[in-house]
Tab-separated table of C-alpha atoms in Angstrom:
chain	number	residue	atom	x	y	z
A	1110	UNK	CA	213.220	48.531	114.771
A	1111	UNK	CA	211.573	50.047	117.906
A	1112	UNK	CA	209.602	52.930	116.227
A	1113	UNK	CA	205.803	52.674	116.066
A	1114	UNK	CA	204.654	51.651	112.682
A	1115	UNK	CA	203.271	54.949	111.774
A	1116	UNK	CA	206.535	56.804	112.813
A	1117	UNK	CA	208.561	54.350	110.758
A	1118	UNK	CA	206.268	54.901	107.762
A	1119	UNK	CA	206.682	58.649	108.327
A	1120	UNK	CA	210.359	58.179	108.295
A	1121	UNK	CA	210.299	55.918	105.153
A	1122	UNK	CA	208.123	58.530	103.431
A	1123	UNK	CA	210.468	61.459	104.270
A	1124	UNK	CA	213.564	59.561	103.483
A	1125	UNK	CA	212.539	58.535	99.841
A	1126	UNK	CA	214.518	60.138	97.218
A	1127	UNK	CA	212.771	62.971	95.381
A	1128	UNK	CA	213.548	65.237	92.635
A	1129	UNK	CA	214.119	68.806	93.978
A	1130	UNK	CA	213.384	70.878	90.908
A	1131	UNK	CA	213.621	74.570	90.765
A	1132	UNK	CA	211.745	76.442	88.084
A	1133	UNK	CA	210.261	75.815	84.726
A	1134	UNK	CA	212.204	76.764	81.632
A	1135	UNK	CA	209.267	79.205	80.780
A	1136	UNK	CA	209.610	80.983	84.067
A	1137	UNK	CA	213.422	81.037	83.957
A	1138	UNK	CA	213.151	82.579	80.526
A	1139	UNK	CA	210.799	85.261	81.827
A	1140	UNK	CA	213.117	85.971	84.827
A	1141	UNK	CA	216.121	86.086	82.485
A	1142	UNK	CA	214.288	88.575	80.124
A	1143	UNK	CA	213.439	90.778	83.015
A	1144	UNK	CA	216.864	90.606	84.301
A	1145	UNK	CA	218.381	91.648	81.034
A	1146	UNK	CA	215.868	94.468	80.663
A	1147	UNK	CA	216.804	95.734	84.093
A	1148	UNK	CA	220.464	95.578	83.147
A	1149	UNK	CA	219.794	97.388	79.983
A	1150	UNK	CA	217.898	100.259	81.631
A	1151	UNK	CA	220.587	100.422	84.441
A	1152	UNK	CA	223.271	100.785	81.892
A	1153	UNK	CA	221.428	103.507	80.012
A	1154	UNK	CA	220.907	105.357	83.220
A	1155	UNK	CA	224.600	105.049	84.096
A	1156	UNK	CA	225.647	106.162	80.601
A	1157	UNK	CA	223.483	109.098	80.843
A	1158	UNK	CA	224.856	110.117	84.310
A	1159	UNK	CA	228.512	109.632	83.208
A	1160	UNK	CA	227.798	111.833	80.137
A	1161	UNK	CA	226.181	114.551	82.373
A	1162	UNK	CA	229.175	114.257	84.731
A	1163	UNK	CA	231.635	114.507	81.870
A	1164	UNK	CA	229.814	117.596	80.476
A	1165	UNK	CA	229.756	119.421	83.942
A	1166	UNK	CA	233.461	118.655	84.578
A	1167	UNK	CA	234.386	119.430	81.040
A	1168	UNK	CA	232.647	122.803	81.425
A	1169	UNK	CA	234.591	123.280	84.603
A	1170	UNK	CA	237.837	122.712	82.711
A	1171	UNK	CA	236.971	125.493	80.322
A	1172	UNK	CA	235.920	127.991	82.874
A	1173	UNK	CA	238.353	127.330	85.759
A	1174	UNK	CA	241.579	129.438	85.604
A	1175	UNK	CA	243.379	127.056	87.942
A	1176	UNK	CA	245.565	124.269	86.329
A	1177	UNK	CA	245.158	121.984	89.213
A	1178	UNK	CA	241.380	122.208	89.011
A	1179	UNK	CA	241.590	121.552	85.231
A	1180	UNK	CA	243.765	118.506	85.933
A	1181	UNK	CA	241.328	117.195	88.581
A	1182	UNK	CA	238.359	117.628	86.306
A	1183	UNK	CA	240.414	115.756	83.527
A	1184	UNK	CA	241.059	113.013	85.848
A	1185	UNK	CA	237.411	112.674	86.927
A	1186	UNK	CA	236.348	112.496	83.317
A	1187	UNK	CA	239.013	109.867	82.654
A	1188	UNK	CA	237.682	107.907	85.617
A	1189	UNK	CA	233.986	108.155	84.336
A	1190	UNK	CA	235.272	107.127	80.843
A	1191	UNK	CA	236.889	104.124	82.367
A	1192	UNK	CA	233.732	103.298	84.338
A	1193	UNK	CA	231.611	103.521	81.250
A	1194	UNK	CA	234.008	101.378	79.267
A	1195	UNK	CA	234.124	98.582	81.914
A	1196	UNK	CA	230.310	98.815	82.331
A	1197	UNK	CA	229.851	98.300	78.588
A	1198	UNK	CA	232.462	95.606	77.972
A	1199	UNK	CA	231.649	93.474	81.062
A	1200	UNK	CA	228.163	94.418	82.183
A	1201	UNK	CA	226.110	94.984	79.023
A	1202	UNK	CA	222.774	93.380	78.617
A	1203	UNK	CA	222.588	90.458	76.302
A	1204	UNK	CA	219.104	90.664	75.037
A	1205	UNK	CA	220.050	89.208	71.665
A	1206	UNK	CA	221.657	86.283	73.224
A	1207	UNK	CA	218.529	85.598	75.389
A	1208	UNK	CA	216.511	85.510	72.110
A	1209	UNK	CA	218.591	82.826	70.698
A	1210	UNK	CA	219.485	80.756	73.737
A	1211	UNK	CA	216.769	78.098	73.548
A	1212	UNK	CA	216.715	75.444	76.104
A	1213	UNK	CA	219.892	76.469	77.822
A	1214	UNK	CA	218.127	79.423	79.267
A	1215	UNK	CA	218.869	78.328	83.007
A	1216	UNK	CA	222.586	78.252	82.356
A	1217	UNK	CA	222.355	81.557	80.405
A	1218	UNK	CA	220.564	83.203	83.277
A	1219	UNK	CA	223.089	81.730	85.825
A	1220	UNK	CA	226.018	83.127	83.679
A	1221	UNK	CA	224.412	86.472	83.436
A	1222	UNK	CA	223.708	86.646	87.188
A	1223	UNK	CA	227.353	85.537	87.772
A	1224	UNK	CA	228.746	88.268	85.474
A	1225	UNK	CA	226.567	90.914	87.290
A	1226	UNK	CA	227.649	89.658	90.724
A	1227	UNK	CA	231.194	89.821	89.841
A	1228	UNK	CA	230.713	93.326	88.270
A	1229	UNK	CA	228.804	94.866	91.076
A	1230	UNK	CA	230.911	93.102	93.903
A	1231	UNK	CA	234.032	94.612	92.285
A	1232	UNK	CA	232.616	98.106	91.711
A	1233	UNK	CA	234.782	99.621	94.442
A	1234	UNK	CA	237.913	98.756	92.300
A	1235	UNK	CA	236.734	99.364	88.777
A	1236	UNK	CA	234.033	102.044	89.294
A	1237	UNK	CA	234.911	104.017	92.340
A	1238	UNK	CA	238.733	103.791	92.710
A	1239	UNK	CA	239.430	105.301	89.157
A	1240	UNK	CA	237.369	108.413	90.000
A	1241	UNK	CA	239.069	108.890	93.572
A	1242	UNK	CA	242.306	110.592	92.411
A	1243	UNK	CA	240.513	113.296	90.442
A	1244	UNK	CA	237.759	113.626	93.111
A	1245	UNK	CA	240.395	113.994	95.912
A	1246	UNK	CA	242.398	116.523	93.917
A	1247	UNK	CA	239.144	118.351	93.022
A	1248	UNK	CA	238.097	118.573	96.689
A	1249	UNK	CA	241.525	119.361	98.044
A	1250	UNK	CA	242.133	122.134	95.464
A	1251	UNK	CA	238.669	123.534	96.071
A	1252	UNK	CA	239.411	123.787	99.827
A	1253	UNK	CA	242.722	125.597	99.126
A	1254	UNK	CA	241.111	128.101	96.718
A	1255	UNK	CA	237.901	128.750	98.774
A	1256	UNK	CA	237.541	131.662	101.218
A	1257	UNK	CA	237.897	130.652	104.910
A	1258	UNK	CA	234.224	131.164	105.769
A	1259	UNK	CA	233.134	128.748	103.135
A	1260	UNK	CA	235.286	126.010	104.453
A	1261	UNK	CA	232.716	124.369	106.816
A	1262	UNK	CA	230.134	124.144	104.061
A	1263	UNK	CA	232.648	122.650	101.631
A	1264	UNK	CA	233.983	120.218	104.196
A	1265	UNK	CA	230.338	119.020	104.889
A	1266	UNK	CA	229.685	118.639	101.182
A	1267	UNK	CA	232.890	116.638	100.870
A	1268	UNK	CA	231.834	114.392	103.859
A	1269	UNK	CA	228.436	113.787	102.199
A	1270	UNK	CA	230.159	112.864	98.894
A	1271	UNK	CA	232.420	110.404	100.731
A	1272	UNK	CA	229.513	108.997	102.631
A	1273	UNK	CA	227.585	108.612	99.396
A	1274	UNK	CA	230.571	106.820	97.725
A	1275	UNK	CA	230.881	104.475	100.736
A	1276	UNK	CA	227.079	103.809	100.569
A	1277	UNK	CA	227.233	102.966	96.925
A	1278	UNK	CA	229.968	100.487	97.474
A	1279	UNK	CA	228.030	98.977	100.387
A	1280	UNK	CA	224.898	98.838	98.339
A	1281	UNK	CA	226.696	97.109	95.481
A	1282	UNK	CA	228.367	94.535	97.767
A	1283	UNK	CA	224.810	93.811	99.099
A	1284	UNK	CA	223.419	93.479	95.617
A	1285	UNK	CA	226.375	90.970	94.827
A	1286	UNK	CA	225.288	89.061	97.884
A	1287	UNK	CA	221.685	88.768	96.746
A	1288	UNK	CA	222.690	87.926	93.286
A	1289	UNK	CA	224.694	85.063	94.720
A	1290	UNK	CA	221.580	83.754	96.634
A	1291	UNK	CA	219.568	83.745	93.266
A	1292	UNK	CA	222.434	81.837	91.684
A	1293	UNK	CA	222.371	79.290	94.399
A	1294	UNK	CA	218.433	78.956	94.207
A	1295	UNK	CA	218.825	78.313	90.327
A	1296	UNK	CA	221.477	75.811	90.893
A	1297	UNK	CA	219.297	74.056	93.418
B	119	UNK	CA	202.077	90.379	86.198
B	120	UNK	CA	205.454	91.886	86.692
B	121	UNK	CA	207.856	89.683	88.773
B	122	UNK	CA	209.620	91.257	91.725
B	123	UNK	CA	212.995	90.575	93.332
B	124	UNK	CA	211.279	89.616	96.482
B	125	UNK	CA	209.173	87.084	94.676
B	126	UNK	CA	212.364	85.468	93.309
B	127	UNK	CA	213.869	85.491	96.775
B	128	UNK	CA	210.723	84.005	98.430
B	129	UNK	CA	210.670	81.321	95.651
B	130	UNK	CA	214.357	80.549	96.239
B	131	UNK	CA	213.748	80.160	100.030
B	132	UNK	CA	210.760	77.921	99.435
B	133	UNK	CA	212.636	75.521	97.028
B	134	UNK	CA	215.563	75.472	99.383
B	135	UNK	CA	213.267	74.495	102.389
B	136	UNK	CA	210.346	72.587	100.735
B	137	UNK	CA	211.689	71.474	97.437
B	138	UNK	CA	211.960	67.862	98.686
B	139	UNK	CA	208.493	68.087	100.409
B	140	UNK	CA	207.017	69.145	97.067
B	141	UNK	CA	208.566	66.255	95.375
B	142	UNK	CA	206.953	63.794	97.906
B	143	UNK	CA	203.648	65.710	97.609
B	144	UNK	CA	203.673	65.257	93.921
B	145	UNK	CA	204.371	61.591	94.319
B	146	UNK	CA	201.218	61.483	96.498
B	147	UNK	CA	199.073	63.036	93.847
B	148	UNK	CA	200.405	61.306	90.780
B	149	UNK	CA	201.727	57.912	90.110
B	150	UNK	CA	202.869	58.202	86.567
B	151	UNK	CA	206.471	59.653	86.409
B	152	UNK	CA	205.925	61.911	83.327
B	153	UNK	CA	202.613	63.246	84.520
B	154	UNK	CA	204.262	63.754	88.045
B	155	UNK	CA	206.999	65.842	86.431
B	156	UNK	CA	204.315	67.997	84.784
B	157	UNK	CA	202.566	68.301	88.084
B	158	UNK	CA	205.728	69.302	89.747
B	159	UNK	CA	206.375	71.993	87.194
B	160	UNK	CA	202.751	73.182	87.664
B	161	UNK	CA	203.211	73.356	91.414
B	162	UNK	CA	206.449	75.293	91.135
B	163	UNK	CA	205.080	77.710	88.705
B	164	UNK	CA	202.036	78.186	90.884
B	165	UNK	CA	204.194	78.767	94.008
B	166	UNK	CA	206.440	81.176	92.112
B	167	UNK	CA	203.445	83.134	90.817
B	168	UNK	CA	201.734	83.052	94.259
B	169	UNK	CA	204.505	84.960	95.811
B	170	UNK	CA	203.621	87.952	93.817
B	171	UNK	CA	200.661	88.275	96.287
B	172	UNK	CA	202.294	86.955	99.484
B	173	UNK	CA	201.776	89.308	102.228
B	174	UNK	CA	203.397	87.337	105.026
B	175	UNK	CA	200.214	86.820	106.960
B	176	UNK	CA	200.996	83.156	107.314
B	177	UNK	CA	204.314	81.293	107.396
B	178	UNK	CA	206.241	80.269	104.210
B	179	UNK	CA	205.600	76.707	105.006
B	180	UNK	CA	201.869	77.105	105.319
B	181	UNK	CA	201.720	79.209	102.132
B	182	UNK	CA	203.803	76.713	100.070
B	183	UNK	CA	201.751	73.718	101.252
B	184	UNK	CA	198.503	75.458	100.600
B	185	UNK	CA	199.490	76.279	97.031
B	186	UNK	CA	200.964	73.011	96.365
B	187	UNK	CA	197.982	70.983	97.820
B	188	UNK	CA	195.400	73.097	95.860
B	189	UNK	CA	197.344	72.388	92.705
B	190	UNK	CA	197.582	68.718	93.620
B	191	UNK	CA	193.871	68.486	94.445
B	192	UNK	CA	193.010	70.167	91.189
B	193	UNK	CA	195.214	67.779	89.269
B	194	UNK	CA	193.586	64.695	90.677
B	195	UNK	CA	190.131	66.122	90.164
B	196	UNK	CA	191.004	66.626	86.529
B	197	UNK	CA	192.506	63.147	86.275
B	198	UNK	CA	189.429	61.607	87.931
B	199	UNK	CA	187.209	63.287	85.262
B	200	UNK	CA	189.578	61.817	82.671
B	201	UNK	CA	189.805	58.355	84.013
B	202	UNK	CA	186.529	57.701	85.987
B	203	UNK	CA	188.481	56.154	88.773
B	204	UNK	CA	187.172	55.921	92.324
B	205	UNK	CA	188.512	57.066	95.627
B	206	UNK	CA	188.609	55.476	99.094
B	207	UNK	CA	188.414	56.878	102.447
B	208	UNK	CA	190.753	56.236	105.405
B	209	UNK	CA	188.463	53.589	106.624
B	210	UNK	CA	188.154	51.590	103.336
B	211	UNK	CA	190.358	48.754	102.450
B	212	UNK	CA	192.887	48.908	99.808
B	213	UNK	CA	191.999	47.285	96.449
B	214	UNK	CA	193.403	43.913	95.966
B	215	UNK	CA	196.182	44.870	93.551
B	216	UNK	CA	197.886	47.056	96.109
B	217	UNK	CA	198.236	44.150	98.577
B	218	UNK	CA	200.153	41.965	96.032
B	219	UNK	CA	203.659	41.496	97.431
B	220	UNK	CA	206.667	43.134	95.790
B	221	UNK	CA	209.844	41.450	95.422
B	222	UNK	CA	211.859	43.959	97.321
B	223	UNK	CA	212.635	44.590	101.028
B	224	UNK	CA	209.928	45.015	103.537
B	225	UNK	CA	210.562	48.830	103.857
B	226	UNK	CA	210.385	49.183	100.102
B	227	UNK	CA	207.191	47.181	100.005
B	228	UNK	CA	205.719	49.175	102.749
B	229	UNK	CA	206.703	52.470	101.042
B	230	UNK	CA	205.096	51.116	97.740
B	231	UNK	CA	201.906	50.211	99.576
B	232	UNK	CA	201.818	53.493	101.437
B	233	UNK	CA	202.113	55.510	98.121
B	234	UNK	CA	199.516	53.367	96.503
B	235	UNK	CA	197.165	53.973	99.472
B	236	UNK	CA	197.812	57.776	99.318
B	237	UNK	CA	197.036	57.780	95.568
B	238	UNK	CA	193.757	56.146	96.219
B	239	UNK	CA	192.593	58.601	98.974
B	240	UNK	CA	189.941	61.278	98.538
B	241	UNK	CA	191.584	64.755	98.152
B	242	UNK	CA	190.902	66.016	101.729
B	243	UNK	CA	192.144	62.777	103.327
B	244	UNK	CA	194.985	62.822	100.960
B	245	UNK	CA	196.104	66.232	102.017
B	246	UNK	CA	195.845	65.348	105.712
B	247	UNK	CA	197.854	62.186	105.072
B	248	UNK	CA	200.573	63.833	103.152
B	249	UNK	CA	200.928	66.605	105.635
B	250	UNK	CA	200.990	64.109	108.518
B	251	UNK	CA	203.695	61.938	106.807
B	252	UNK	CA	205.690	65.166	106.287
B	253	UNK	CA	205.471	65.539	110.027
B	254	UNK	CA	203.456	68.762	110.018
B	255	UNK	CA	201.565	68.918	113.522
B	256	UNK	CA	197.780	68.951	113.756
B	257	UNK	CA	197.595	72.822	114.193
B	258	UNK	CA	199.745	73.361	110.988
B	259	UNK	CA	197.525	70.804	109.101
B	260	UNK	CA	194.420	72.752	110.222
B	261	UNK	CA	195.995	75.962	109.107
B	262	UNK	CA	196.909	74.601	105.721
B	263	UNK	CA	193.816	72.632	104.910
B	264	UNK	CA	191.280	75.021	106.526
B	265	UNK	CA	189.829	72.057	108.512
B	266	UNK	CA	189.024	72.544	112.125
B	267	UNK	CA	191.658	71.185	114.592
B	268	UNK	CA	189.130	68.600	115.930
B	269	UNK	CA	188.487	67.395	112.439
B	270	UNK	CA	192.166	67.079	111.851
B	271	UNK	CA	192.670	65.261	115.092
B	272	UNK	CA	189.999	62.789	114.072
B	273	UNK	CA	191.596	62.222	110.707
B	274	UNK	CA	195.070	61.895	112.199
B	275	UNK	CA	193.708	59.141	114.575
B	276	UNK	CA	192.367	57.269	111.591
B	277	UNK	CA	195.516	57.809	109.640
B	278	UNK	CA	197.584	56.252	112.415
B	279	UNK	CA	195.284	53.245	112.636
B	280	UNK	CA	195.396	52.899	108.867
B	281	UNK	CA	199.223	53.122	108.815
B	282	UNK	CA	199.578	50.534	111.521
B	283	UNK	CA	197.322	48.235	109.633
B	284	UNK	CA	199.147	48.794	106.300
B	285	UNK	CA	202.415	48.256	108.062
B	286	UNK	CA	201.420	44.892	109.493
B	287	UNK	CA	199.798	43.878	106.252
B	288	UNK	CA	203.231	44.571	104.640
B	289	UNK	CA	205.114	42.618	107.158
B	290	UNK	CA	202.710	39.675	106.742
B	291	UNK	CA	202.882	39.617	103.024
């Protein structure tokens, strides 16, 4: 050994095995509770938005004389219904489960985070893609039916809608990445 | 207090980077394994809670060590009131029982003696010793403990002398 004694003791001290513990069960439970509440509120908001969208496009079906527009609106409503179904079946909050989970709260929270990570990471496929056919038909048909001078405004509106959809996908992919970091931290 | 996502994220980073250091720190403040587990939990909860008010004015390391050492110091003050035990300074000798030889290797004995020494030290000395052993530099120690850099330098000088003495005592035993 060529180290100075104090350096050697520093090394010994730093190399000793230690327990790297993450968070107490109480805090994990509080986090899990907050997470489930957040999921619950998010889902209520999404259901409300989908219902509002279905009402608007449903109204458009009634008032529009064009069969293609009617078909586009119907497809959008079907896409929204599919989105709501997946959100409810795979992404609903499990607040009752949290109340009865007991000491396995950490695993419960990790599982919940994992489910939400998979859900938001795959949003482009189950949330956005089903709405795209109806939306594309709606946009295309609207351009065909609109007067020429309204085209620039409609094209700009379509571009904004597309940017918003891409933005939603990007934000959800980022959210999935952040959820993964939280899962890693809990797994220690 | 409502937790925030940033709070969770900061806590995750803190555990990832300083989880092992917190474990060593707890060992320096509590010898009993069961009470040490409680202390660890207390430290982790305190760190997690503290991130609610973390403004980023100091580094994550400084913040984590400050919170952890404050909890550690409070812990030994409580324990001292309960047990009426005395502390020693860096210049005092170890109590006799600490010098009794272990039956394991030299390094293991040295680590045992070192741990025992740390657990006997007064809170300010203990903080500096633990930070020094974790290879935090003098400026960092001053930042974390609130001591002046010259005070820290003096303590580090004594710590080095103390460690050298302890190491040679271990080799001789």
